[in-house]
Tab-separated table of N, CA and C in Angstrom:
chain	number	residue	atom	x	y	z
A	1	UNK	N	72.063	159.699	143.118
A	1	UNK	CA	73.415	160.176	143.349
A	1	UNK	C	74.233	159.898	142.094
A	2	UNK	N	74.920	160.894	141.626
A	2	UNK	CA	75.789	160.747	140.467
A	2	UNK	C	77.197	160.443	140.973
A	3	UNK	N	77.655	159.206	140.751
A	3	UNK	CA	78.931	158.809	141.346
A	3	UNK	C	80.135	159.466	140.687
A	4	UNK	N	79.966	160.046	139.508
A	4	UNK	CA	81.083	160.727	138.867
A	4	UNK	C	81.335	162.102	139.483
A	5	UNK	N	80.301	162.764	139.994
A	5	UNK	CA	80.476	164.109	140.529
A	5	UNK	C	80.444	164.152	142.053
A	6	UNK	N	79.943	163.138	142.687
A	6	UNK	CA	79.844	163.153	144.143
A	6	UNK	C	81.184	162.757	144.748
A	7	UNK	N	81.778	163.644	145.534
A	7	UNK	CA	83.107	163.404	146.107
A	7	UNK	C	83.096	162.410	147.254
A	8	UNK	N	81.953	162.163	147.849
A	8	UNK	CA	81.900	161.250	148.983
A	8	UNK	C	81.510	159.831	148.575
A	9	UNK	N	81.279	159.598	147.279
A	9	UNK	CA	80.860	158.271	146.825
A	9	UNK	C	81.862	157.198	147.229
A	10	UNK	N	83.143	157.472	147.052
A	10	UNK	CA	84.175	156.476	147.342
A	10	UNK	C	84.136	156.035	148.798
A	11	UNK	N	83.855	156.958	149.710
A	11	UNK	CA	83.881	156.634	151.130
A	11	UNK	C	82.555	156.113	151.664
A	12	UNK	N	81.467	156.491	151.031
A	12	UNK	CA	80.164	156.140	151.577
A	12	UNK	C	79.485	154.976	150.870
A	13	UNK	N	79.596	154.886	149.534
A	13	UNK	CA	78.787	153.921	148.801
A	13	UNK	C	79.573	152.901	147.985
A	14	UNK	N	80.830	153.182	147.697
A	14	UNK	CA	81.605	152.272	146.854
A	14	UNK	C	81.906	150.982	147.602
A	15	UNK	N	82.141	149.927	146.839
A	15	UNK	CA	82.526	148.665	147.471
A	15	UNK	C	83.924	148.816	148.064
A	16	UNK	N	84.221	147.972	149.020
A	16	UNK	CA	85.521	148.053	149.703
A	16	UNK	C	86.650	147.809	148.705
A	17	UNK	N	86.482	146.832	147.829
A	17	UNK	CA	87.532	146.531	146.852
A	17	UNK	C	87.791	147.730	145.945
A	18	UNK	N	86.731	148.375	145.496
A	18	UNK	CA	86.901	149.545	144.616
A	18	UNK	C	87.589	150.680	145.373
A	19	UNK	N	87.212	150.903	146.608
A	19	UNK	CA	87.834	151.978	147.392
A	19	UNK	C	89.313	151.700	147.638
A	20	UNK	N	89.642	150.451	147.945
A	20	UNK	CA	91.051	150.099	148.191
A	20	UNK	C	91.867	150.286	146.921
A	21	UNK	N	91.368	149.801	145.795
A	21	UNK	CA	92.100	149.952	144.536
A	21	UNK	C	92.228	151.410	144.136
A	22	UNK	N	91.182	152.186	144.357
A	22	UNK	CA	91.228	153.594	143.988
A	22	UNK	C	92.273	154.346	144.803
A	23	UNK	N	92.452	153.966	146.048
A	23	UNK	CA	93.439	154.647	146.875
A	23	UNK	C	94.824	154.008	146.788
A	24	UNK	N	94.910	152.728	146.446
A	24	UNK	CA	96.203	152.039	146.409
A	24	UNK	C	96.981	152.328	145.134
A	25	UNK	N	96.295	152.478	144.012
A	25	UNK	CA	96.996	152.667	142.737
A	25	UNK	C	97.863	153.932	142.743
A	26	UNK	N	97.373	155.095	143.183
A	26	UNK	CA	98.270	156.263	143.219
A	26	UNK	C	99.466	156.074	144.151
A	27	UNK	N	99.281	155.348	145.245
A	27	UNK	CA	100.381	155.105	146.167
A	27	UNK	C	101.456	154.247	145.511
A	28	UNK	N	101.046	153.210	144.818
A	28	UNK	CA	102.003	152.331	144.142
A	28	UNK	C	102.721	153.074	143.021
A	29	UNK	N	101.999	153.878	142.266
A	29	UNK	CA	102.620	154.648	141.184
A	29	UNK	C	103.650	155.628	141.754
A	30	UNK	N	103.325	156.252	142.854
A	30	UNK	CA	104.266	157.180	143.487
A	30	UNK	C	105.523	156.459	143.946
A	31	UNK	N	105.366	155.281	144.539
A	31	UNK	CA	106.537	154.498	144.958
A	31	UNK	C	107.406	154.130	143.756
A	32	UNK	N	106.769	153.723	142.661
A	32	UNK	CA	107.529	153.358	141.460
A	32	UNK	C	108.269	154.560	140.884
A	33	UNK	N	107.635	155.723	140.905
A	33	UNK	CA	108.311	156.933	140.419
A	33	UNK	C	109.514	157.269	141.284
A	34	UNK	N	109.391	157.108	142.598
A	34	UNK	CA	110.535	157.351	143.483
A	34	UNK	C	111.663	156.371	143.216
A	35	UNK	N	111.334	155.124	142.947
A	35	UNK	CA	112.369	154.124	142.663
A	35	UNK	C	113.094	154.445	141.362
A	36	UNK	N	112.352	154.819	140.322
A	36	UNK	CA	112.980	155.189	139.046
A	36	UNK	C	113.880	156.411	139.234
A	37	UNK	N	113.409	157.384	140.008
A	37	UNK	CA	114.231	158.570	140.289
A	37	UNK	C	115.525	158.167	140.997
A	38	UNK	N	115.437	157.275	141.960
A	38	UNK	CA	116.639	156.851	142.681
A	38	UNK	C	117.588	156.063	141.789
A	39	UNK	N	117.050	155.262	140.859
A	39	UNK	CA	117.921	154.566	139.907
A	39	UNK	C	118.652	155.566	139.011
A	40	UNK	N	117.937	156.591	138.546
A	40	UNK	CA	118.579	157.612	137.717
A	40	UNK	C	119.645	158.356	138.517
A	41	UNK	N	119.356	158.636	139.760
A	41	UNK	CA	120.322	159.298	140.627
A	41	UNK	C	121.570	158.437	140.793
A	42	UNK	N	121.383	157.142	140.978
A	42	UNK	CA	122.513	156.225	141.115
A	42	UNK	C	123.345	156.201	139.831
A	43	UNK	N	122.677	156.253	138.689
A	43	UNK	CA	123.402	156.242	137.409
A	43	UNK	C	124.275	157.487	137.282
A	44	UNK	N	123.700	158.653	137.621
A	44	UNK	CA	124.482	159.887	137.522
A	44	UNK	C	125.639	159.905	138.513
A	45	UNK	N	125.407	159.447	139.714
A	45	UNK	CA	126.492	159.408	140.705
A	45	UNK	C	127.541	158.372	140.286
A	46	UNK	N	127.091	157.273	139.675
A	46	UNK	CA	128.031	156.254	139.209
A	46	UNK	C	128.976	156.759	138.141
A	47	UNK	N	128.561	157.770	137.406
A	47	UNK	CA	129.430	158.342	136.365
A	47	UNK	C	130.594	159.142	136.958
A	48	UNK	N	130.549	159.429	138.259
A	48	UNK	CA	131.661	160.149	138.895
A	48	UNK	C	132.856	159.240	139.149
A	49	UNK	N	132.661	157.925	139.026
A	49	UNK	CA	133.718	156.924	139.257
A	49	UNK	C	134.222	156.951	140.699
A	50	UNK	N	133.347	157.311	141.617
A	50	UNK	CA	133.700	157.305	143.033
A	50	UNK	C	132.878	156.203	143.707
A	51	UNK	N	133.505	155.067	144.038
A	51	UNK	CA	132.744	153.950	144.601
A	51	UNK	C	132.124	154.249	145.964
A	52	UNK	N	132.713	155.164	146.725
A	52	UNK	CA	132.148	155.502	148.033
A	52	UNK	C	130.787	156.194	147.865
A	53	UNK	N	130.659	157.043	146.855
A	53	UNK	CA	129.389	157.721	146.612
A	53	UNK	C	128.302	156.735	146.185
A	54	UNK	N	128.658	155.800	145.340
A	54	UNK	CA	127.688	154.799	144.897
A	54	UNK	C	127.299	153.885	146.054
A	55	UNK	N	128.259	153.536	146.892
A	55	UNK	CA	127.962	152.701	148.060
A	55	UNK	C	127.027	153.428	149.020
A	56	UNK	N	127.219	154.721	149.165
A	56	UNK	CA	126.336	155.507	150.033
A	56	UNK	C	124.906	155.472	149.510
A	57	UNK	N	124.746	155.618	148.212
A	57	UNK	CA	123.409	155.520	147.633
A	57	UNK	C	122.833	154.126	147.829
A	58	UNK	N	123.663	153.116	147.727
A	58	UNK	CA	123.186	151.743	147.933
A	58	UNK	C	122.693	151.502	149.354
A	59	UNK	N	123.270	152.208	150.317
A	59	UNK	CA	122.824	152.087	151.706
A	59	UNK	C	121.573	152.935	151.948
A	60	UNK	N	121.539	154.119	151.365
A	60	UNK	CA	120.428	155.050	151.618
A	60	UNK	C	119.155	154.662	150.883
A	61	UNK	N	119.264	154.008	149.728
A	61	UNK	CA	118.088	153.683	148.929
A	61	UNK	C	117.079	152.806	149.684
A	62	UNK	N	117.488	151.695	150.305
A	62	UNK	CA	116.504	150.902	151.051
A	62	UNK	C	115.912	151.645	152.247
A	63	UNK	N	116.726	152.473	152.897
A	63	UNK	CA	116.209	153.249	154.028
A	63	UNK	C	115.141	154.221	153.546
A	64	UNK	N	115.383	154.863	152.414
A	64	UNK	CA	114.407	155.793	151.849
A	64	UNK	C	113.108	155.080	151.498
A	65	UNK	N	113.196	153.902	150.896
A	65	UNK	CA	111.999	153.152	150.520
A	65	UNK	C	111.211	152.734	151.761
A	66	UNK	N	111.901	152.307	152.802
A	66	UNK	CA	111.217	151.912	154.043
A	66	UNK	C	110.535	153.122	154.685
A	67	UNK	N	111.205	154.268	154.702
A	67	UNK	CA	110.587	155.468	155.269
A	67	UNK	C	109.358	155.890	154.475
A	68	UNK	N	109.419	155.794	153.151
A	68	UNK	CA	108.265	156.141	152.321
A	68	UNK	C	107.113	155.170	152.563
A	69	UNK	N	107.427	153.891	152.741
A	69	UNK	CA	106.382	152.900	153.002
A	69	UNK	C	105.705	153.165	154.347
A	70	UNK	N	106.471	153.516	155.364
A	70	UNK	CA	105.887	153.829	156.668
A	70	UNK	C	105.025	155.092	156.581
A	71	UNK	N	105.489	156.095	155.843
A	71	UNK	CA	104.700	157.312	155.661
A	71	UNK	C	103.390	157.007	154.948
A	72	UNK	N	103.424	156.168	153.938
A	72	UNK	CA	102.196	155.777	153.237
A	72	UNK	C	101.273	154.983	154.161
A	73	UNK	N	101.849	154.143	155.003
A	73	UNK	CA	101.037	153.363	155.937
A	73	UNK	C	100.238	154.277	156.858
A	74	UNK	N	100.906	155.266	157.446
A	74	UNK	CA	100.197	156.178	158.340
A	74	UNK	C	99.262	157.098	157.575
A	75	UNK	N	99.641	157.492	156.368
A	75	UNK	CA	98.775	158.347	155.562
A	75	UNK	C	97.495	157.640	155.168
A	76	UNK	N	97.600	156.404	154.732
A	76	UNK	CA	96.418	155.644	154.329
A	76	UNK	C	95.601	155.263	155.563
A	77	UNK	N	96.250	154.935	156.662
A	77	UNK	CA	95.526	154.638	157.891
A	77	UNK	C	94.779	155.849	158.418
A	78	UNK	N	95.408	157.014	158.322
A	78	UNK	CA	94.745	158.244	158.750
A	78	UNK	C	93.549	158.571	157.882
A	79	UNK	N	93.696	158.388	156.569
A	79	UNK	CA	92.560	158.663	155.685
A	79	UNK	C	91.436	157.666	155.923
A	80	UNK	N	91.770	156.439	156.270
A	80	UNK	CA	90.741	155.458	156.603
A	80	UNK	C	89.988	155.857	157.860
A	81	UNK	N	90.719	156.347	158.858
A	81	UNK	CA	90.079	156.772	160.096
A	81	UNK	C	89.176	157.984	159.847
A	82	UNK	N	89.621	158.914	159.032
A	82	UNK	CA	88.809	160.088	158.702
A	82	UNK	C	87.568	159.682	157.932
A	83	UNK	N	87.722	158.777	156.961
A	83	UNK	CA	86.560	158.378	156.163
A	83	UNK	C	85.547	157.604	156.996
A	84	UNK	N	86.011	156.793	157.949
A	84	UNK	CA	85.058	156.107	158.835
A	84	UNK	C	84.317	157.100	159.707
A	85	UNK	N	85.002	158.131	160.164
A	85	UNK	CA	84.341	159.173	160.942
A	85	UNK	C	83.321	159.937	160.117
A	86	UNK	N	83.672	160.227	158.852
A	86	UNK	CA	82.723	160.913	157.979
A	86	UNK	C	81.501	160.048	157.713
A	87	UNK	N	81.735	158.760	157.514
A	87	UNK	CA	80.623	157.845	157.232
A	87	UNK	C	79.678	157.689	158.407
A	88	UNK	N	80.209	157.730	159.612
A	88	UNK	CA	79.358	157.588	160.797
A	88	UNK	C	78.772	158.920	161.251
A	89	UNK	N	79.223	160.021	160.645
A	89	UNK	CA	78.727	161.333	161.032
A	89	UNK	C	79.479	161.933	162.195
A	90	UNK	N	80.449	161.222	162.731
A	90	UNK	CA	81.249	161.705	163.860
A	90	UNK	C	82.539	162.294	163.308
A	91	UNK	N	82.658	163.591	163.279
A	91	UNK	CA	83.817	164.218	162.671
A	91	UNK	C	84.986	164.377	163.640
A	92	UNK	N	84.794	164.070	164.917
A	92	UNK	CA	85.869	164.110	165.901
A	92	UNK	C	86.275	162.668	166.205
A	93	UNK	N	87.504	162.244	165.838
A	93	UNK	CA	87.899	160.862	166.079
A	93	UNK	C	88.002	160.557	167.569
A	94	UNK	N	87.413	159.462	167.982
A	94	UNK	CA	87.426	159.090	169.388
A	94	UNK	C	88.293	157.860	169.662
A	95	UNK	N	88.614	157.088	168.644
A	95	UNK	CA	89.350	155.835	168.863
A	95	UNK	C	90.786	155.943	168.401
A	96	UNK	N	91.516	156.922	168.912
A	96	UNK	CA	92.910	157.103	168.523
A	96	UNK	C	93.768	156.184	169.370
């Protein structure tokens, strides 16, 4: 098996640590990009000199980060459930 070209290597043969790191790094990078975008957004809104607008961003920013974290949690959990089903040969999930 050539692990560079085989798409199922990560789910079937890779070590657990390698699989977790391979799937976690893009998630963390995406979160960091969203945070940088929100900081830039806050800077631009701050230039309007309207404290109510900046305060609104200060309230919405943590809510947005929490929602993104929950979405990633279910996304990664769903992909884990799918990969376990693929590994066992059962393509219909039974343990929902």
